[in-house]
Short mmCIF file of C-alpha atoms and ligand atoms in Angstrom, two decimals:
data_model
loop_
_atom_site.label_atom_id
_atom_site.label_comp_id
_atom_site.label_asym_id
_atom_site.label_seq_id
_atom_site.Cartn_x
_atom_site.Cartn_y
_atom_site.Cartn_z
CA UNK T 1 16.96 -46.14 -68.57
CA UNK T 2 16.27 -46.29 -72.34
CA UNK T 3 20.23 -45.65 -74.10
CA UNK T 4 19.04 -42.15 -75.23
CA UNK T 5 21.94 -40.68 -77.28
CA UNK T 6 23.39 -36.71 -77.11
CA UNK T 7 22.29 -36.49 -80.86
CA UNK T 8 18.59 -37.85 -79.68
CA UNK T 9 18.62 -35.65 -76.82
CA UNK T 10 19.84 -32.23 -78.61
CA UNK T 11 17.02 -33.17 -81.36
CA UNK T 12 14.45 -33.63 -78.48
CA UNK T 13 15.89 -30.71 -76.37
CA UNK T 14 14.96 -28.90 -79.75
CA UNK T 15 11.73 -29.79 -80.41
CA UNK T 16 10.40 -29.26 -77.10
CA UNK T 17 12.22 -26.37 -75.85
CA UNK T 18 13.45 -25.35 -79.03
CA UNK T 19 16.71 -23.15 -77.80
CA UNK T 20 19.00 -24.91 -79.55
CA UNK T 21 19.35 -23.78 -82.63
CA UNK T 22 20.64 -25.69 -85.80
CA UNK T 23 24.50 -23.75 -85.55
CA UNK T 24 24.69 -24.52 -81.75
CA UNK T 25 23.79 -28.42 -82.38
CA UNK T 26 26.29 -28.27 -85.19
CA UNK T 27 28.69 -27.06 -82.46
CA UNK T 28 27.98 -29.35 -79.82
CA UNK T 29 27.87 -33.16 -81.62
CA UNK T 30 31.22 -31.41 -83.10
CA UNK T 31 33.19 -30.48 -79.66
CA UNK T 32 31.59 -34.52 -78.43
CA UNK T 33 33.25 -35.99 -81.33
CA UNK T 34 36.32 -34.51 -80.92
CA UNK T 35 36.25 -35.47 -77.18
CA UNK T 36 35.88 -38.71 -78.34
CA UNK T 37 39.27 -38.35 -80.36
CA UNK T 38 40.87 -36.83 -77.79
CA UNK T 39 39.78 -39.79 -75.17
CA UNK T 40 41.62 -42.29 -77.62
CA UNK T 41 44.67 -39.91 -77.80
CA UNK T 42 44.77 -39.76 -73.68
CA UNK T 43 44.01 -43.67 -73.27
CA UNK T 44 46.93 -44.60 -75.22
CA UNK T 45 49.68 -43.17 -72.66
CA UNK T 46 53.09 -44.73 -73.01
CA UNK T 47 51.80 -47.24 -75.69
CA UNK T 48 51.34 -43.54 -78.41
CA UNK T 49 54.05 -40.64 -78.63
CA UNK T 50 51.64 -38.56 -76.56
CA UNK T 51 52.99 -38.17 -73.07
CA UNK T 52 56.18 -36.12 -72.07
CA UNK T 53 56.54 -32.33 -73.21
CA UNK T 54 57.31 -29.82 -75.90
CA UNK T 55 59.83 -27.25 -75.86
CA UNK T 56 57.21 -24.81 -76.28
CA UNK T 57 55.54 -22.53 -74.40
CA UNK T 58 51.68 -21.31 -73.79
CA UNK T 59 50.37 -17.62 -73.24
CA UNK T 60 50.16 -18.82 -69.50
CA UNK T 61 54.10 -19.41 -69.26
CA UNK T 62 53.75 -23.08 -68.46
CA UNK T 63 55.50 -25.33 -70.70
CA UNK T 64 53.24 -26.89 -73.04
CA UNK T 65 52.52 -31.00 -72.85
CA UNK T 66 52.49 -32.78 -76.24
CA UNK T 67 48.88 -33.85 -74.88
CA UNK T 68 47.82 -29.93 -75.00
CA UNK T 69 49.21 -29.65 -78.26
CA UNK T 70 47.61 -32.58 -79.55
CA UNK T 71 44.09 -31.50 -77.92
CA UNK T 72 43.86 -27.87 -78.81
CA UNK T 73 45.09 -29.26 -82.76
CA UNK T 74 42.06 -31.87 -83.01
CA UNK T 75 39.55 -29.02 -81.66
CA UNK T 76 40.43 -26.12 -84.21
CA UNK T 77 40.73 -28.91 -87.43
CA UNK T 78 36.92 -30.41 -86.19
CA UNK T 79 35.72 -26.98 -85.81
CA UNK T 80 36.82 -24.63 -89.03
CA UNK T 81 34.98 -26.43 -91.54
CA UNK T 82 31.48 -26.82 -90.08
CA UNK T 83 29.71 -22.78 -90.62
CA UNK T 84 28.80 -22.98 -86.84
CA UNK T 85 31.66 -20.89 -85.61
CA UNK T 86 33.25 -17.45 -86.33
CA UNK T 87 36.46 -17.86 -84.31
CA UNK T 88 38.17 -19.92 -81.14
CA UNK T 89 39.93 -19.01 -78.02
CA UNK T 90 41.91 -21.22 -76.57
CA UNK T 91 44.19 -21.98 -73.21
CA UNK T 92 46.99 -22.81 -75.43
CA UNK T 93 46.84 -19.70 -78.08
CA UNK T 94 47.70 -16.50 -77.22
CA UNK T 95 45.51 -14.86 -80.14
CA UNK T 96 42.06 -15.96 -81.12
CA UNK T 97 41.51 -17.97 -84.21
CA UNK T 98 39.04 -16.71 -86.52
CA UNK T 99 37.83 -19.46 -88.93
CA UNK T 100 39.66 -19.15 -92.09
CA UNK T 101 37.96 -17.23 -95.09
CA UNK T 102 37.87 -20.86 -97.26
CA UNK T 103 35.39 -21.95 -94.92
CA UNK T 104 31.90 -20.22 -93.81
CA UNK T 105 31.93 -18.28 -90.59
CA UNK T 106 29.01 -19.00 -88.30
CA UNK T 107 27.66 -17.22 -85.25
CA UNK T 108 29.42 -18.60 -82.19
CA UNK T 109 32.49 -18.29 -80.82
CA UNK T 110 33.85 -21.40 -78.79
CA UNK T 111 36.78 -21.04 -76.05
CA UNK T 112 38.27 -24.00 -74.22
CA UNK T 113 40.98 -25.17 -72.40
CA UNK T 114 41.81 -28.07 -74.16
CA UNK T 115 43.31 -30.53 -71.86
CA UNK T 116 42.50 -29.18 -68.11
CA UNK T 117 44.82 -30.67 -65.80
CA UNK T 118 47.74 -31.58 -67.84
CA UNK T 119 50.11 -32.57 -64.38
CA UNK T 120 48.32 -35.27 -63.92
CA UNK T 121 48.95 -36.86 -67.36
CA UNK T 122 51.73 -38.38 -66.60
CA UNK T 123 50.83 -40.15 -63.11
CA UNK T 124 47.58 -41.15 -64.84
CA UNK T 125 44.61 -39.03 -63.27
CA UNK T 126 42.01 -37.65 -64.42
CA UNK T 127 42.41 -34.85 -66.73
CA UNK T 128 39.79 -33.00 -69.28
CA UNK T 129 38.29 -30.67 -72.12
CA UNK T 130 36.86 -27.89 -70.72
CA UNK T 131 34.90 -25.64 -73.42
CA UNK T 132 32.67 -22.51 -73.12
CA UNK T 133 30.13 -21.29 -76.30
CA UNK T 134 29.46 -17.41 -76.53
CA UNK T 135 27.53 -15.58 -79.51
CA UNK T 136 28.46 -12.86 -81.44
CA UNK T 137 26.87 -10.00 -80.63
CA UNK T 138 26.48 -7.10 -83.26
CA UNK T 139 26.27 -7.73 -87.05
CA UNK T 140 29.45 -6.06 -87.78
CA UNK T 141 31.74 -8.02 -90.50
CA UNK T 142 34.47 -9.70 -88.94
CA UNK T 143 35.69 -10.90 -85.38
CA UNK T 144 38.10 -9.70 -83.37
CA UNK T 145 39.00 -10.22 -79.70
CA UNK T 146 36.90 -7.81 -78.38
CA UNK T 147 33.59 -10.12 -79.31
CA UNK T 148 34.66 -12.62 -76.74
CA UNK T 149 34.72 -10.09 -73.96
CA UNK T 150 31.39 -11.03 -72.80
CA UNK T 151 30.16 -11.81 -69.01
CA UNK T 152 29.82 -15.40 -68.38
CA UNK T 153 25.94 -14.95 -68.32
CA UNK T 154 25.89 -15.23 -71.62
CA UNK T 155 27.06 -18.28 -72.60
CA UNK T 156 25.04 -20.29 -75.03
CA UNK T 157 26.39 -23.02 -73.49
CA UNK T 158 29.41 -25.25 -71.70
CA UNK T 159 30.16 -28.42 -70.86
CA UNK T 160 33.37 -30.37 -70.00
CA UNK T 161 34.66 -34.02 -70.58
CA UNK T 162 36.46 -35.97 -68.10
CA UNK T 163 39.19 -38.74 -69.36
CA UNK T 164 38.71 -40.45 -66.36
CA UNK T 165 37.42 -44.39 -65.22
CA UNK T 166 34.56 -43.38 -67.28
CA UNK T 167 34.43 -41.12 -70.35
CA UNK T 168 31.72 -38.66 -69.74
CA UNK T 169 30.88 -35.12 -71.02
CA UNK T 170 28.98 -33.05 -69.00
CA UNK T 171 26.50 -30.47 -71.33
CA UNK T 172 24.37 -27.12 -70.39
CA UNK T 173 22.66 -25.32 -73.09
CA UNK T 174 20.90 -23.23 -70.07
CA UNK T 175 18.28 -25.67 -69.05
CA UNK T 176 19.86 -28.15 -66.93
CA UNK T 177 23.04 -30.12 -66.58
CA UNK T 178 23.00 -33.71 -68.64
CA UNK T 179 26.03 -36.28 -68.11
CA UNK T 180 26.89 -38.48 -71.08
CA UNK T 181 28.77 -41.72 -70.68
CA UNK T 182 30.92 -42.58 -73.45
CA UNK T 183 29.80 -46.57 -74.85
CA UNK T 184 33.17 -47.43 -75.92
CA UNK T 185 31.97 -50.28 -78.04
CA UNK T 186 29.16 -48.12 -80.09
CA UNK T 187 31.25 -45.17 -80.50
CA UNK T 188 28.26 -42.98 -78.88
CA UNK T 189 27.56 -40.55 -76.00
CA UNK T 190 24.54 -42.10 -74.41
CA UNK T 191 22.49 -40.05 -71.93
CA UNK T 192 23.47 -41.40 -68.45
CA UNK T 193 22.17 -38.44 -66.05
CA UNK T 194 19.62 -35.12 -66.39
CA UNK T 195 18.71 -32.48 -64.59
CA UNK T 196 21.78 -33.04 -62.49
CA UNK T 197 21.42 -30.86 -58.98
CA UNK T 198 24.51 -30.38 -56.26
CA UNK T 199 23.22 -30.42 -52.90
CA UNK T 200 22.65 -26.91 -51.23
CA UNK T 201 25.34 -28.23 -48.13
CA UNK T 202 28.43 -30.21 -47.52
CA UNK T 203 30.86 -31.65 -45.70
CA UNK T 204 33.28 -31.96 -48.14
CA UNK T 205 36.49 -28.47 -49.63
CA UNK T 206 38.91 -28.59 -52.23
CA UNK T 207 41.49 -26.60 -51.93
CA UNK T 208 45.06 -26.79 -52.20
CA UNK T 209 46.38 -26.96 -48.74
CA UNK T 210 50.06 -26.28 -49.11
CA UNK T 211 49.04 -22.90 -49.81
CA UNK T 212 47.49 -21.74 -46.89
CA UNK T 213 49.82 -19.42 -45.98
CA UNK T 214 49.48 -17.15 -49.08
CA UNK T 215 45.90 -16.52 -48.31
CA UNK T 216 43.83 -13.70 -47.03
CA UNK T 217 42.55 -13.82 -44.15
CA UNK T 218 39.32 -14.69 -45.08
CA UNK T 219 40.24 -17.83 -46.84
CA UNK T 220 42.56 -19.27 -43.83
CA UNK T 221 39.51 -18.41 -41.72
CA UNK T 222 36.96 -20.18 -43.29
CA UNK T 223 39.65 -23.11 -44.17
CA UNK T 224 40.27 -23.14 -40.46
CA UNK T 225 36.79 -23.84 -39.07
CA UNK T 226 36.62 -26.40 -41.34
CA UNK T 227 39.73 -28.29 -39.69
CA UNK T 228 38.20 -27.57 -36.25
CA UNK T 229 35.08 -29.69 -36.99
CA UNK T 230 32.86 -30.57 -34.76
CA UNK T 231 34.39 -28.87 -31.99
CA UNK T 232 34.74 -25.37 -33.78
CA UNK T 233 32.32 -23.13 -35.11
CA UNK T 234 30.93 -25.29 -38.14
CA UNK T 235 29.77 -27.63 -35.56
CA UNK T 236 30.55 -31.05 -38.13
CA UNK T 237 33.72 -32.03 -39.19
CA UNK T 238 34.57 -31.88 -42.82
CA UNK T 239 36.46 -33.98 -45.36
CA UNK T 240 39.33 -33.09 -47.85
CA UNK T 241 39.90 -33.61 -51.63
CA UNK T 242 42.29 -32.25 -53.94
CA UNK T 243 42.75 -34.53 -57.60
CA UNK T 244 44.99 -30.68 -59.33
CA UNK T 245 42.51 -31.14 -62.21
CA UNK T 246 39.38 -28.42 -62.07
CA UNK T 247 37.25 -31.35 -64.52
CA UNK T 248 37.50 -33.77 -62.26
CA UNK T 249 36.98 -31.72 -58.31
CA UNK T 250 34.09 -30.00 -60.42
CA UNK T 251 32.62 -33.70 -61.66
CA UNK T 252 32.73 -34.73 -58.25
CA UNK T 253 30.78 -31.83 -56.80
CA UNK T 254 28.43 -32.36 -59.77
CA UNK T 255 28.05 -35.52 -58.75
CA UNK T 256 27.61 -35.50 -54.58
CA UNK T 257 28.44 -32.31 -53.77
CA UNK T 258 31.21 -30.38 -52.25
CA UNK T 259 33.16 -26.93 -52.26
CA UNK T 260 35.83 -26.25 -54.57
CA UNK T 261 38.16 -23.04 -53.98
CA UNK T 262 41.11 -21.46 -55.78
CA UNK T 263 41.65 -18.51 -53.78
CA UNK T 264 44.18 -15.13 -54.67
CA UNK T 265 47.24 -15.84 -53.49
CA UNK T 266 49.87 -13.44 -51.97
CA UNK T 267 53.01 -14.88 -53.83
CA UNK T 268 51.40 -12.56 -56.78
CA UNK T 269 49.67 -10.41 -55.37
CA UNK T 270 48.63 -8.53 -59.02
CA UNK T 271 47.20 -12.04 -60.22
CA UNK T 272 43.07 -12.53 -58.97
CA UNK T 273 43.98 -16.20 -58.98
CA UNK T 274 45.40 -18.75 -61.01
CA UNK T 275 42.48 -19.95 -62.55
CA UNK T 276 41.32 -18.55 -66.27
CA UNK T 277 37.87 -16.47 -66.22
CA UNK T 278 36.45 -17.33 -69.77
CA UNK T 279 37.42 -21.03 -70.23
CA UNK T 280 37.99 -22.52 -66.46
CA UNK T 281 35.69 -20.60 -64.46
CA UNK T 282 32.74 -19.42 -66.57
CA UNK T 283 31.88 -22.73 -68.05
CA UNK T 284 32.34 -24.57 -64.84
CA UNK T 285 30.12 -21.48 -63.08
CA UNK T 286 27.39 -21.87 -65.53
CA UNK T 287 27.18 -25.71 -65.15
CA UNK T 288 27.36 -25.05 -61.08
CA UNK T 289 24.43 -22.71 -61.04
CA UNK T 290 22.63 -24.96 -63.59
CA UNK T 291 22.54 -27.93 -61.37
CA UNK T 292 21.55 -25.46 -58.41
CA UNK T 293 25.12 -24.30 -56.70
CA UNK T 294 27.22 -21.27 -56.92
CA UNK T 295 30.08 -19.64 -58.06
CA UNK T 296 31.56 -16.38 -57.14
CA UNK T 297 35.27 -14.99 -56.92
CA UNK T 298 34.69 -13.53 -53.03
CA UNK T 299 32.69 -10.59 -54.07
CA UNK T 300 30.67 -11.62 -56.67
CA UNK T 301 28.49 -13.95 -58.82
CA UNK T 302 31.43 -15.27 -61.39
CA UNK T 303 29.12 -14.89 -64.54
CA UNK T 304 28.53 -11.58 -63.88
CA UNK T 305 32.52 -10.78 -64.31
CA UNK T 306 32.91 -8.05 -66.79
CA UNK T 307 36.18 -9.45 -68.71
CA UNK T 308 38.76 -7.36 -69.44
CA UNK T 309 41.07 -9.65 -71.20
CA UNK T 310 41.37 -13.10 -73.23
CA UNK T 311 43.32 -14.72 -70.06
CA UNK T 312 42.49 -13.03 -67.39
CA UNK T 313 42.33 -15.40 -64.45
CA UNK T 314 40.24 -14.94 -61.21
CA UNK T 315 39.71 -15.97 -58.03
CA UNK T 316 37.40 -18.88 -57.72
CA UNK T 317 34.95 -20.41 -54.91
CA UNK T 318 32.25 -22.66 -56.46
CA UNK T 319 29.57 -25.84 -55.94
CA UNK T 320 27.55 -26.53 -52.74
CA UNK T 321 25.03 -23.23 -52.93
CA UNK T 322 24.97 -22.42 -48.88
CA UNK T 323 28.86 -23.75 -48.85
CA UNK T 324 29.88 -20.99 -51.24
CA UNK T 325 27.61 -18.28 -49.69
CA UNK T 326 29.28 -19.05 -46.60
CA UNK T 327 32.85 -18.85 -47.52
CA UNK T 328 31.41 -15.59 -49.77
CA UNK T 329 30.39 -13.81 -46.72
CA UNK T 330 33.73 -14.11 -45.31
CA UNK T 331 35.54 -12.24 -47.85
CA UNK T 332 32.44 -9.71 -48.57
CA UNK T 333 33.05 -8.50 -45.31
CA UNK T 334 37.12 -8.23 -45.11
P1 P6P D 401 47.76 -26.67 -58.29
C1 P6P D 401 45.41 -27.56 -63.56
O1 P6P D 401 46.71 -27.10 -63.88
C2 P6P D 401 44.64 -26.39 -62.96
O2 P6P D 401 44.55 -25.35 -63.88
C3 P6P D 401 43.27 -26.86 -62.50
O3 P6P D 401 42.76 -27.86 -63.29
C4 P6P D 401 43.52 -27.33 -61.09
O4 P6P D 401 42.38 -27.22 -60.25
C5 P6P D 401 44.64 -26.42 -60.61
O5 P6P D 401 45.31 -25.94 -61.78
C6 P6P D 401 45.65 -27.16 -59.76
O6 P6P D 401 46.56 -26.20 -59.29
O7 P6P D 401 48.40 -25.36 -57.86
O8 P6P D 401 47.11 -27.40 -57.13
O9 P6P D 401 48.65 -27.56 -59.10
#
């Protein structure tokens, strides 16, 4: 395969489709480059003062990892300057952050989660930047919070980037899924993987098992057939994986397929799920139905979630299309 870069493939995306407009290109080669930066902050482990945590805080409750800090700092400096954005959301901010007045204000709005994962830093799994692009609707002056309160159907685009053996970001603009390897020794994202598609059926859930009890009844139900196999109802056995960092069960469903769940959980019982709507689930949704699978929260179609709030979280069943109908079904009729 020719070493077709993401700058050579946004360019050609451009000309021949011609959806991506100047701003969201901007945007894009911006977020890569900072995953780049990122990558060498993650790679350096015990040998940089990056591991361990703060004594702060996020919006979430969960005690912030110098790692998060670090991530969500390079993203905001890369992206204030540029005229592509009008403000960020972030994992690890409680407000948004409109682009300061010194600097242009552009169009999009960009939301991430920063550094997805962040248990796994220390035992040195894969971890990752998940990021989500809306557009401002309106042409009022000004952004608040209220302009990033839009259903995940409307995302410009979203992608991810997993720190893992391999660098790779993952990119949707709404016309396909692309993978990008990082080449470590030219400093580039080179095109390694297009039109990416997950296979309509598996064998293979994600789920965190030592939760079962907390679940509906739905969940344990479907969970259960699965462990029954080839004797039980499914008729096949299945297989298990569970790496605790969305980027990398998502890249792996991405890649062969597979269910990945993060149901609502009785222990808090007001909470949809532990997962965040507008940076966890509706970039990972809209990269899912791009490459042909689905996403819903048990009722329905995740990007058609009508957000209430900045964090909300949600329940979340998504990849293998049939998979994720299946386990759907279940909880549609409970
Ligand atoms: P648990 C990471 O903290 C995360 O938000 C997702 O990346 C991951 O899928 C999930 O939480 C893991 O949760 O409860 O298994 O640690």
């Amino acid at each position: 395969m020719s070493r077709v870069t993401l700058t050579q493939y946004l360019v050609e995306q451009q000309r021949e489709h011609g959806h991506i407009p100047g701003q969201l290109r901007l945007l894009i080669e911006v977020v890569a480059r900072t995953c780049k930066r990122i990558a060498i902050s993650v790679n350096k482990g015990a040998l940089g003062d990056v591991l361990g945590s703060t004594d702060s805080q996020n919006v979430q409750g969960e005690v912030q990892k110098k790692l998060d800090v670090i991530a969500n700092e390079l993203l905001l400096e890369a992206n204030e300057w540029g005229g592509h954005l009008a403000a960020m959301a972030s994992e690890e901010m409680d407000t948004i952050h409109v682009v300061p007045n010194r600097y242009p204000q552009g169009e999009y709005l960009l939301l991430y989660d920063p550094l997805d994962g962040s248990s796994n830093i220390e035992v040195n799994v894969s971890i990752g930047t998940i990021f989500s692009v809306l557009k401002k609707t309106g042409n009022h002056a000004g952004v608040s919070e209220a302009d990033f309160l839009q259903c995940g159907r409307q995302q410009a685009a979203a992608g991810y980037c997993v720190y893992g053996p391999q660098t790779t970001l993952v990119l949707t603009v709404g016309d396909g899924v692309a993978m990008f390897t990082l080449d470590r020794e030219m400093g580039s994202w080179v095109l390694t993987e297009e039109n990416v598609r997950i296979p309509e059926d598996t064998r293979e859930f994600a789920i965190n098992m030592s939760n079962m009890r907390h679940w509906a009844a739905p969940m344990r139900r479907y969970i259960d057939e699965c462990l029954a196999g080839k004797t039980g109802p499914r008729g096949k056995d299945f297989n298990m994986r569970w790496v605790a960092s969305m980027v990398a069960d998502v890249h792996r469903i991405l890649c062969r397929g597979g269910i990945f769940m993060y149901p609502w959980d009785q222990r808090e019982p007001d909470k949809p799920g532990k997962l965040r709507l507008m940076y966890e689930a509706n970039p990972m949704a809209f990269l899912v139905e791009q490459a042909g699978g689905a996403a819903t929260n048990g009722q329905q179609r995740i990007l058609d979630i009508q957000p209430a709030k900045l964090h909300e979280r949600v329940s979340v069943m998504l990849g293998s299309r049939h998979e994720v109908e299946h386990v759907t079904s279940y909880h549609q009729g409970s």
